[in-house]
């Protein structure tokens, strides 16, 4: 029809607790199933299959409309403010135009749409912004399921035994680690915050075949361990570039490199987060 989707009202057939119901929503919106469940006071809802739509409406999906529909109808609140809109006509390839609320009988209205960017907030009236979230924990209301079994009671204000209402909450370590990695990583790999990093620093010799460099890195490794610091020494017989890439991938906060100035006991100190590089003596490393 060459009109904006905001002027359309979609009629979707849902099965709510094994009973068909027609759901009306503006053409550019989607149904939020949890809202629909609450509005219908149902246990579960699902979209009807094409066969079920034919069975209940005698019409193919895409052309279902609310006029003279012999089903319970629930419409989104947004529809309540619309006029002269377009709906299906319950006949393939046909639509009704200039439909208004008076043409729809016995509809109930509720907030059932999925929120999206640009929608108005029901609390403050400003535009909503949609962002991704990361679930790192759970809170559950357990009620009295377990306290009854345990005979767990407390005295209420009247001195009467009352069964405890229980709840549980927790932060998942695996979820938290995944969230941290997602937030604090770059194209090179992970960047662990210092307070939860598995190691304080990674020590590398530029050339493991250079005895001075290898000895300087090994001595530093033992010294830092004696100081109760968690450090890794990567003395694998592979290229320095490959070891450096692995250290960046692992995301240990600091990388300490024994290179050309190893004979002077001077190291290169690299901050994994900022990428900054400074030359430091062995003594200065403890300050770092």
CSV table of C-alpha atoms in Angstrom, one decimal, residues 69-246:
chain,number,residue,atom,x,y,z
A,69,UNK,CA,-12.6,-11.9,14.4
A,70,UNK,CA,-14.2,-14.6,16.6
A,71,UNK,CA,-11.3,-14.7,19.1
A,72,UNK,CA,-10.3,-12.9,22.3
A,73,UNK,CA,-8.3,-9.8,21.3
A,74,UNK,CA,-5.6,-8.0,23.3
A,75,UNK,CA,-4.0,-4.9,21.8
A,76,UNK,CA,-0.9,-2.9,22.7
A,77,UNK,CA,-1.5,0.4,24.4
A,78,UNK,CA,0.1,2.1,21.4
A,79,UNK,CA,-2.8,0.9,19.2
A,80,UNK,CA,-5.2,2.6,21.5
A,81,UNK,CA,-4.0,6.0,20.3
A,82,UNK,CA,-4.0,5.2,16.5
A,83,UNK,CA,-6.6,6.1,13.9
A,84,UNK,CA,-7.2,5.4,10.2
A,85,UNK,CA,-4.8,2.5,10.3
A,86,UNK,CA,-4.4,-0.6,8.1
A,87,UNK,CA,-5.2,-4.2,9.1
A,88,UNK,CA,-5.5,-7.5,7.4
A,89,UNK,CA,-9.0,-8.3,6.0
A,90,UNK,CA,-8.9,-12.1,6.9
A,91,UNK,CA,-8.7,-12.8,3.2
A,92,UNK,CA,-5.6,-13.5,1.2
A,93,UNK,CA,-4.1,-10.4,-0.5
A,94,UNK,CA,-6.8,-8.1,1.0
A,95,UNK,CA,-6.5,-5.4,3.6
A,96,UNK,CA,-8.8,-2.9,5.3
A,97,UNK,CA,-7.7,0.8,5.3
A,98,UNK,CA,-9.0,3.6,7.6
A,99,UNK,CA,-9.7,1.2,10.4
A,100,UNK,CA,-10.4,2.7,13.8
A,101,UNK,CA,-11.0,1.4,17.3
A,102,UNK,CA,-14.7,1.5,16.9
A,103,UNK,CA,-14.3,-1.2,14.2
A,104,UNK,CA,-12.7,-3.6,16.7
A,105,UNK,CA,-15.0,-5.2,19.1
A,106,UNK,CA,-14.2,-6.3,22.7
A,107,UNK,CA,-10.5,-5.6,22.5
A,108,UNK,CA,-8.5,-5.3,25.8
A,109,UNK,CA,-5.4,-3.0,25.9
A,110,UNK,CA,-2.1,-3.5,27.7
A,111,UNK,CA,1.5,-2.7,27.4
A,112,UNK,CA,2.8,-5.7,25.4
A,113,UNK,CA,5.4,-4.3,23.0
A,114,UNK,CA,9.1,-4.9,23.2
A,115,UNK,CA,10.9,-1.7,24.1
A,116,UNK,CA,13.3,-0.3,21.5
A,117,UNK,CA,15.5,2.8,21.1
A,118,UNK,CA,13.5,5.9,20.6
A,119,UNK,CA,10.5,4.8,22.5
A,120,UNK,CA,9.3,7.1,25.3
A,121,UNK,CA,10.1,6.1,28.9
A,122,UNK,CA,6.9,5.6,30.9
A,123,UNK,CA,8.5,7.1,34.0
A,124,UNK,CA,10.2,10.2,32.7
A,125,UNK,CA,9.0,10.7,29.2
A,126,UNK,CA,12.4,10.8,27.6
A,127,UNK,CA,13.6,8.6,24.8
A,128,UNK,CA,14.8,5.1,25.7
A,129,UNK,CA,18.2,3.9,24.6
A,130,UNK,CA,18.8,0.2,24.2
A,131,UNK,CA,22.2,-1.2,25.1
A,132,UNK,CA,23.7,-4.7,25.6
A,133,UNK,CA,23.9,-6.0,29.1
A,134,UNK,CA,25.8,-8.8,30.7
A,135,UNK,CA,24.2,-11.0,33.4
A,136,UNK,CA,26.8,-11.8,36.1
A,137,UNK,CA,24.5,-12.8,38.9
A,138,UNK,CA,21.1,-14.1,40.0
A,139,UNK,CA,18.6,-13.3,42.7
A,140,UNK,CA,15.9,-15.9,43.4
A,141,UNK,CA,13.0,-15.8,45.8
A,142,UNK,CA,12.8,-19.3,47.2
A,143,UNK,CA,9.8,-18.7,49.5
A,144,UNK,CA,9.2,-21.4,52.1
A,145,UNK,CA,10.1,-24.4,49.9
A,146,UNK,CA,13.2,-25.3,51.8
A,147,UNK,CA,12.5,-23.6,55.2
A,148,UNK,CA,9.5,-25.8,55.6
A,149,UNK,CA,11.5,-29.0,55.1
A,150,UNK,CA,14.1,-27.7,57.5
A,151,UNK,CA,11.5,-26.5,60.0
A,152,UNK,CA,13.3,-23.1,59.9
A,153,UNK,CA,11.3,-20.6,61.9
A,154,UNK,CA,11.7,-17.2,63.6
A,155,UNK,CA,9.6,-15.4,66.2
A,156,UNK,CA,7.5,-12.6,64.7
A,157,UNK,CA,6.6,-9.4,66.5
A,158,UNK,CA,3.9,-11.3,68.4
A,159,UNK,CA,6.2,-14.0,69.6
A,160,UNK,CA,4.8,-16.5,67.2
A,161,UNK,CA,6.8,-19.0,65.2
A,162,UNK,CA,6.8,-18.0,61.5
A,163,UNK,CA,8.4,-20.0,58.7
A,164,UNK,CA,11.3,-18.1,57.2
A,165,UNK,CA,11.0,-16.7,53.6
A,166,UNK,CA,14.2,-17.6,51.9
A,167,UNK,CA,16.1,-16.1,49.0
A,168,UNK,CA,19.4,-16.8,47.3
A,169,UNK,CA,21.7,-14.6,45.4
A,170,UNK,CA,25.1,-15.0,43.9
A,171,UNK,CA,27.7,-13.7,41.4
A,172,UNK,CA,28.9,-16.3,39.0
A,173,UNK,CA,32.7,-16.4,38.8
A,174,UNK,CA,32.7,-17.7,35.2
A,175,UNK,CA,30.2,-15.1,34.1
A,176,UNK,CA,32.2,-12.3,35.8
A,177,UNK,CA,35.4,-13.4,34.1
A,178,UNK,CA,33.7,-13.5,30.7
A,179,UNK,CA,32.2,-10.0,31.4
A,180,UNK,CA,35.6,-8.6,32.4
A,181,UNK,CA,37.2,-10.1,29.3
A,182,UNK,CA,34.5,-8.6,27.0
A,183,UNK,CA,34.8,-5.1,28.6
A,184,UNK,CA,38.6,-5.0,29.1
A,185,UNK,CA,40.1,-6.5,26.0
A,186,UNK,CA,41.6,-5.2,22.7
A,187,UNK,CA,42.6,-6.6,19.4
A,188,UNK,CA,45.7,-8.2,21.0
A,189,UNK,CA,43.8,-10.1,23.7
A,190,UNK,CA,42.8,-9.9,27.3
A,191,UNK,CA,43.7,-7.1,29.7
A,192,UNK,CA,43.2,-8.3,33.2
A,193,UNK,CA,42.8,-5.7,36.0
A,194,UNK,CA,45.6,-6.0,38.5
A,195,UNK,CA,43.4,-7.0,41.4
A,196,UNK,CA,42.2,-10.2,39.8
A,197,UNK,CA,44.9,-11.0,37.3
A,198,UNK,CA,46.2,-14.6,37.6
A,199,UNK,CA,49.8,-13.3,37.6
A,200,UNK,CA,51.4,-9.9,38.4
A,201,UNK,CA,53.9,-10.0,35.5
A,202,UNK,CA,55.3,-12.0,32.6
A,203,UNK,CA,59.1,-12.1,32.2
A,204,UNK,CA,60.7,-12.6,28.8
A,205,UNK,CA,64.2,-12.7,27.4
A,206,UNK,CA,64.5,-11.3,23.9
A,207,UNK,CA,66.9,-14.1,23.0
A,208,UNK,CA,66.8,-17.3,25.1
A,209,UNK,CA,70.1,-18.3,23.5
A,210,UNK,CA,71.8,-15.2,25.0
A,211,UNK,CA,73.2,-16.4,28.3
A,212,UNK,CA,73.2,-13.0,29.9
A,213,UNK,CA,69.6,-12.3,28.9
A,214,UNK,CA,68.4,-15.7,30.0
A,215,UNK,CA,70.2,-15.5,33.3
A,216,UNK,CA,68.9,-11.9,34.0
A,217,UNK,CA,65.3,-13.1,33.4
A,218,UNK,CA,65.7,-16.2,35.5
A,219,UNK,CA,67.3,-14.3,38.4
A,220,UNK,CA,64.5,-11.7,38.2
A,221,UNK,CA,61.9,-14.5,38.2
A,222,UNK,CA,63.4,-16.0,41.4
A,223,UNK,CA,63.7,-12.6,43.1
A,224,UNK,CA,60.1,-11.6,42.4
A,225,UNK,CA,58.9,-15.0,43.6
A,226,UNK,CA,60.8,-14.6,46.8
A,227,UNK,CA,59.0,-11.3,47.2
A,228,UNK,CA,55.7,-13.2,47.1
A,229,UNK,CA,54.7,-11.9,43.7
A,230,UNK,CA,53.0,-14.2,41.1
A,231,UNK,CA,55.1,-14.1,38.0
A,232,UNK,CA,55.5,-16.2,34.9
A,233,UNK,CA,58.8,-16.8,33.0
A,234,UNK,CA,58.3,-17.7,29.4
A,235,UNK,CA,61.5,-19.4,28.4
A,236,UNK,CA,60.0,-21.5,25.6
A,237,UNK,CA,62.3,-22.1,22.6
A,238,UNK,CA,60.2,-20.1,20.2
A,239,UNK,CA,60.6,-16.6,18.7
A,240,UNK,CA,60.5,-13.5,20.9
A,241,UNK,CA,57.6,-12.2,18.7
A,242,UNK,CA,55.5,-15.3,19.3
A,243,UNK,CA,56.1,-15.2,23.1
A,244,UNK,CA,55.3,-11.5,23.2
A,245,UNK,CA,52.0,-12.1,21.3
A,246,UNK,CA,51.1,-14.8,23.7
